[in-house]
């Protein structure tokens, strides 16, 4: 997939130049457009038995595959606030901001409507809210954002082989879950 323009969005020139899908320059009017990395967040909500909450994606890319609750960081928003907001929007639950902990970042490619977005995915962890004994019990209290989420599943994530079996929508989540398993193993 190649992101490209046929015309300069400022002057309409057909001579706009693509510089490795990172920058476009119009030699006629001097317009420059940079294709910067977008920030996105994901949250691993887990219980004491190494079960993790996943959403079943309701839209492309990767409709029907599982993903962690999350999404793009809004303008003028911190990654931590985006993680809390995305949980509220997608699963209908307010994650306690004090319980959200940074885990790692991973690059990702997000193809959407014939444009390839490069993202830096910022991942956090959050323990299951204390009112629930398991992820399965927690799922019953969730309210899916219908445009984003078809449903919820709980998956056991205690080893590398557990992670490798998951039908994950994004490779950044796979790398993150491997890090999560590694960190849990150190405790």
mmCIF file of C-alpha atoms in Angstrom:
data_model
loop_
_atom_site.group_PDB
_atom_site.id
_atom_site.type_symbol
_atom_site.label_atom_id
_atom_site.label_comp_id
_atom_site.label_asym_id
_atom_site.label_seq_id
_atom_site.Cartn_x
_atom_site.Cartn_y
_atom_site.Cartn_z
ATOM 1 C CA UNK A 1 0.000 0.000 0.000
ATOM 2 C CA UNK A 2 1.448 3.357 -0.985
ATOM 3 C CA UNK A 3 0.116 6.597 0.436
ATOM 4 C CA UNK A 4 0.193 9.172 -2.303
ATOM 5 C CA UNK A 5 -1.337 12.319 -3.702
ATOM 6 C CA UNK A 6 -1.865 13.037 -7.384
ATOM 7 C CA UNK A 7 -2.367 16.760 -6.813
ATOM 8 C CA UNK A 8 -0.963 19.317 -4.414
ATOM 9 C CA UNK A 9 -3.737 20.013 -1.879
ATOM 10 C CA UNK A 10 -2.769 23.719 -1.833
ATOM 11 C CA UNK A 11 -2.326 24.745 -5.483
ATOM 12 C CA UNK A 12 -3.548 21.720 -7.456
ATOM 13 C CA UNK A 13 -0.194 21.118 -9.180
ATOM 14 C CA UNK A 14 0.298 17.648 -10.632
ATOM 15 C CA UNK A 15 4.015 17.855 -9.841
ATOM 16 C CA UNK A 16 3.769 17.039 -6.123
ATOM 17 C CA UNK A 17 6.696 14.820 -5.123
ATOM 18 C CA UNK A 18 6.506 11.846 -2.762
ATOM 19 C CA UNK A 19 9.641 11.400 -0.658
ATOM 20 C CA UNK A 20 9.504 7.782 0.619
ATOM 21 C CA UNK A 21 5.937 8.162 1.953
ATOM 22 C CA UNK A 22 7.304 10.410 4.703
ATOM 23 C CA UNK A 23 7.030 13.830 3.111
ATOM 24 C CA UNK A 24 5.338 15.416 0.105
ATOM 25 C CA UNK A 25 6.694 18.580 -1.487
ATOM 26 C CA UNK A 26 5.145 20.740 -4.177
ATOM 27 C CA UNK A 27 7.842 22.413 -6.280
ATOM 28 C CA UNK A 28 5.287 24.916 -7.618
ATOM 29 C CA UNK A 29 3.968 26.462 -4.379
ATOM 30 C CA UNK A 30 6.424 25.183 -1.758
ATOM 31 C CA UNK A 31 3.811 23.172 0.157
ATOM 32 C CA UNK A 32 5.304 20.530 2.508
ATOM 33 C CA UNK A 33 3.286 17.762 4.134
ATOM 34 C CA UNK A 34 4.873 15.378 6.619
ATOM 35 C CA UNK A 35 3.448 11.934 7.339
ATOM 36 C CA UNK A 36 4.140 11.683 11.064
ATOM 37 C CA UNK A 37 3.553 8.706 13.298
ATOM 38 C CA UNK A 38 0.206 8.710 15.124
ATOM 39 C CA UNK A 39 -0.022 7.839 18.819
ATOM 40 C CA UNK A 40 -2.392 5.100 19.936
ATOM 41 C CA UNK A 41 -2.987 3.350 23.255
ATOM 42 C CA UNK A 42 -4.013 -0.103 24.429
ATOM 43 C CA UNK A 43 -4.851 -1.444 27.887
ATOM 44 C CA UNK A 44 -4.237 -4.954 29.194
ATOM 45 C CA UNK A 45 -6.942 -5.554 31.814
ATOM 46 C CA UNK A 46 -6.025 -8.746 33.662
ATOM 47 C CA UNK A 47 -7.091 -10.848 36.634
ATOM 48 C CA UNK A 48 -5.109 -12.848 39.211
ATOM 49 C CA UNK A 49 -5.444 -16.035 37.119
ATOM 50 C CA UNK A 50 -3.604 -14.588 34.079
ATOM 51 C CA UNK A 51 -6.788 -13.971 32.108
ATOM 52 C CA UNK A 52 -6.914 -10.891 29.878
ATOM 53 C CA UNK A 53 -9.887 -8.988 28.470
ATOM 54 C CA UNK A 54 -10.080 -8.710 24.681
ATOM 55 C CA UNK A 55 -12.557 -7.037 22.357
ATOM 56 C CA UNK A 56 -13.764 -8.622 19.147
ATOM 57 C CA UNK A 57 -13.292 -5.928 16.492
ATOM 58 C CA UNK A 58 -16.473 -4.713 14.769
ATOM 59 C CA UNK A 59 -14.766 -2.972 11.845
ATOM 60 C CA UNK A 60 -11.838 -3.085 9.506
ATOM 61 C CA UNK A 61 -8.984 -3.379 9.694
ATOM 62 C CA UNK A 62 -9.070 -6.953 10.994
ATOM 63 C CA UNK A 63 -12.797 -7.163 11.715
ATOM 64 C CA UNK A 64 -13.581 -10.230 13.839
ATOM 65 C CA UNK A 65 -10.079 -10.497 15.286
ATOM 66 C CA UNK A 66 -9.382 -9.726 18.936
ATOM 67 C CA UNK A 67 -7.731 -6.593 20.273
ATOM 68 C CA UNK A 68 -7.031 -4.871 23.548
ATOM 69 C CA UNK A 69 -9.287 -1.950 24.503
ATOM 70 C CA UNK A 70 -7.729 1.188 23.063
ATOM 71 C CA UNK A 71 -7.503 3.615 20.192
ATOM 72 C CA UNK A 72 -5.927 6.790 18.915
ATOM 73 C CA UNK A 73 -4.777 9.565 21.244
ATOM 74 C CA UNK A 74 -6.782 12.764 20.696
ATOM 75 C CA UNK A 75 -5.246 16.201 20.174
ATOM 76 C CA UNK A 76 -4.072 17.797 23.433
ATOM 77 C CA UNK A 77 -4.534 14.527 25.364
ATOM 78 C CA UNK A 78 -1.968 12.529 27.335
ATOM 79 C CA UNK A 79 -1.533 8.833 26.583
ATOM 80 C CA UNK A 80 -2.676 7.983 30.120
ATOM 81 C CA UNK A 81 -5.888 9.993 29.701
ATOM 82 C CA UNK A 82 -6.459 8.412 26.286
ATOM 83 C CA UNK A 83 -6.184 4.928 27.834
ATOM 84 C CA UNK A 84 -8.818 5.784 30.457
ATOM 85 C CA UNK A 85 -11.084 7.486 27.862
ATOM 86 C CA UNK A 86 -10.846 4.624 25.372
ATOM 87 C CA UNK A 87 -11.834 2.092 28.043
ATOM 88 C CA UNK A 88 -14.858 4.223 28.951
ATOM 89 C CA UNK A 89 -15.857 4.568 25.281
ATOM 90 C CA UNK A 90 -15.216 1.018 24.081
ATOM 91 C CA UNK A 91 -16.092 -1.144 27.093
ATOM 92 C CA UNK A 92 -18.290 1.232 29.101
ATOM 93 C CA UNK A 93 -16.150 1.065 32.235
ATOM 94 C CA UNK A 94 -14.087 3.745 33.891
ATOM 95 C CA UNK A 95 -10.673 2.313 34.641
ATOM 96 C CA UNK A 96 -9.226 3.889 37.778
ATOM 97 C CA UNK A 97 -6.470 6.234 36.491
ATOM 98 C CA UNK A 98 -4.266 5.404 39.488
ATOM 99 C CA UNK A 99 -4.371 1.696 38.546
ATOM 100 C CA UNK A 100 -3.179 2.240 34.966
ATOM 101 C CA UNK A 101 0.556 1.515 34.607
ATOM 102 C CA UNK A 102 2.803 1.985 31.581
ATOM 103 C CA UNK A 103 4.165 -1.278 30.147
ATOM 104 C CA UNK A 104 5.853 -0.577 26.784
ATOM 105 C CA UNK A 105 5.539 0.864 23.291
ATOM 106 C CA UNK A 106 5.532 -0.920 19.947
ATOM 107 C CA UNK A 107 5.293 0.256 16.350
ATOM 108 C CA UNK A 108 2.255 -0.729 14.326
ATOM 109 C CA UNK A 109 0.801 -0.360 10.852
ATOM 110 C CA UNK A 110 -2.897 0.459 10.653
ATOM 111 C CA UNK A 111 -4.304 0.125 7.104
ATOM 112 C CA UNK A 112 -7.584 2.005 6.768
ATOM 113 C CA UNK A 113 -9.480 2.921 3.599
ATOM 114 C CA UNK A 114 -6.428 2.501 1.347
ATOM 115 C CA UNK A 115 -4.182 4.631 3.550
ATOM 116 C CA UNK A 116 -1.440 3.085 5.647
ATOM 117 C CA UNK A 117 -1.069 4.781 9.024
ATOM 118 C CA UNK A 118 2.095 4.188 11.001
ATOM 119 C CA UNK A 119 1.489 4.315 14.740
ATOM 120 C CA UNK A 120 3.441 4.211 17.954
ATOM 121 C CA UNK A 121 1.227 2.114 20.197
ATOM 122 C CA UNK A 122 1.591 2.892 23.899
ATOM 123 C CA UNK A 123 0.476 0.059 26.158
ATOM 124 C CA UNK A 124 -0.677 0.113 29.748
ATOM 125 C CA UNK A 125 -1.809 -2.508 32.228
ATOM 126 C CA UNK A 126 -4.699 -2.297 34.660
ATOM 127 C CA UNK A 127 -5.725 -4.958 37.159
ATOM 128 C CA UNK A 128 -9.301 -6.159 37.154
ATOM 129 C CA UNK A 129 -11.488 -3.816 39.260
ATOM 130 C CA UNK A 130 -11.761 -5.129 42.829
ATOM 131 C CA UNK A 131 -15.553 -5.642 42.531
ATOM 132 C CA UNK A 132 -14.982 -8.643 40.226
ATOM 133 C CA UNK A 133 -13.434 -12.050 40.853
ATOM 134 C CA UNK A 134 -12.544 -12.829 37.227
ATOM 135 C CA UNK A 135 -12.451 -11.425 33.720
ATOM 136 C CA UNK A 136 -15.431 -13.672 32.882
ATOM 137 C CA UNK A 137 -17.481 -12.015 35.664
ATOM 138 C CA UNK A 138 -16.271 -8.586 34.507
ATOM 139 C CA UNK A 139 -17.439 -9.202 30.923
ATOM 140 C CA UNK A 140 -21.060 -9.288 32.102
ATOM 141 C CA UNK A 141 -20.790 -5.667 33.264
ATOM 142 C CA UNK A 142 -19.324 -4.311 30.034
ATOM 143 C CA UNK A 143 -21.151 -2.259 27.425
ATOM 144 C CA UNK A 144 -19.639 -2.529 23.952
ATOM 145 C CA UNK A 145 -19.292 0.534 21.753
ATOM 146 C CA UNK A 146 -21.232 -1.034 18.860
ATOM 147 C CA UNK A 147 -19.356 0.769 16.093
ATOM 148 C CA UNK A 148 -16.038 -0.583 17.429
ATOM 149 C CA UNK A 149 -16.734 -3.782 19.379
ATOM 150 C CA UNK A 150 -18.735 -6.927 18.489
ATOM 151 C CA UNK A 151 -18.217 -8.501 21.905
ATOM 152 C CA UNK A 152 -15.714 -9.504 24.552
ATOM 153 C CA UNK A 153 -13.638 -12.581 25.312
ATOM 154 C CA UNK A 154 -11.388 -13.657 28.128
ATOM 155 C CA UNK A 155 -8.165 -15.420 27.145
ATOM 156 C CA UNK A 156 -5.585 -17.061 29.353
ATOM 157 C CA UNK A 157 -2.254 -15.268 28.799
ATOM 158 C CA UNK A 158 0.437 -16.852 30.967
ATOM 159 C CA UNK A 159 3.013 -18.031 28.420
ATOM 160 C CA UNK A 160 4.543 -17.325 25.042
ATOM 161 C CA UNK A 161 2.548 -20.211 23.549
ATOM 162 C CA UNK A 162 -0.690 -18.701 24.932
ATOM 163 C CA UNK A 163 0.107 -15.437 23.133
ATOM 164 C CA UNK A 164 1.064 -17.136 19.878
ATOM 165 C CA UNK A 165 -2.351 -18.906 19.683
ATOM 166 C CA UNK A 166 -4.371 -15.688 19.947
ATOM 167 C CA UNK A 167 -6.121 -14.394 16.788
ATOM 168 C CA UNK A 168 -4.847 -10.863 17.417
ATOM 169 C CA UNK A 169 -5.707 -8.007 15.106
ATOM 170 C CA UNK A 170 -2.348 -6.241 15.491
ATOM 171 C CA UNK A 171 1.253 -7.370 15.816
ATOM 172 C CA UNK A 172 1.979 -4.554 18.270
ATOM 173 C CA UNK A 173 -0.423 -6.234 20.729
ATOM 174 C CA UNK A 174 1.325 -9.586 20.231
ATOM 175 C CA UNK A 175 4.742 -8.065 21.039
ATOM 176 C CA UNK A 176 3.212 -6.296 24.037
ATOM 177 C CA UNK A 177 1.549 -9.414 25.415
ATOM 178 C CA UNK A 178 4.886 -11.238 25.153
ATOM 179 C CA UNK A 179 6.420 -8.422 27.206
ATOM 180 C CA UNK A 180 3.507 -8.669 29.671
ATOM 181 C CA UNK A 181 4.118 -12.430 30.122
ATOM 182 C CA UNK A 182 7.849 -11.802 30.553
ATOM 183 C CA UNK A 183 7.261 -9.108 33.198
ATOM 184 C CA UNK A 184 4.726 -11.283 35.061
ATOM 185 C CA UNK A 185 7.306 -14.092 35.097
ATOM 186 C CA UNK A 186 9.799 -11.825 36.898
ATOM 187 C CA UNK A 187 7.415 -11.205 39.811
#
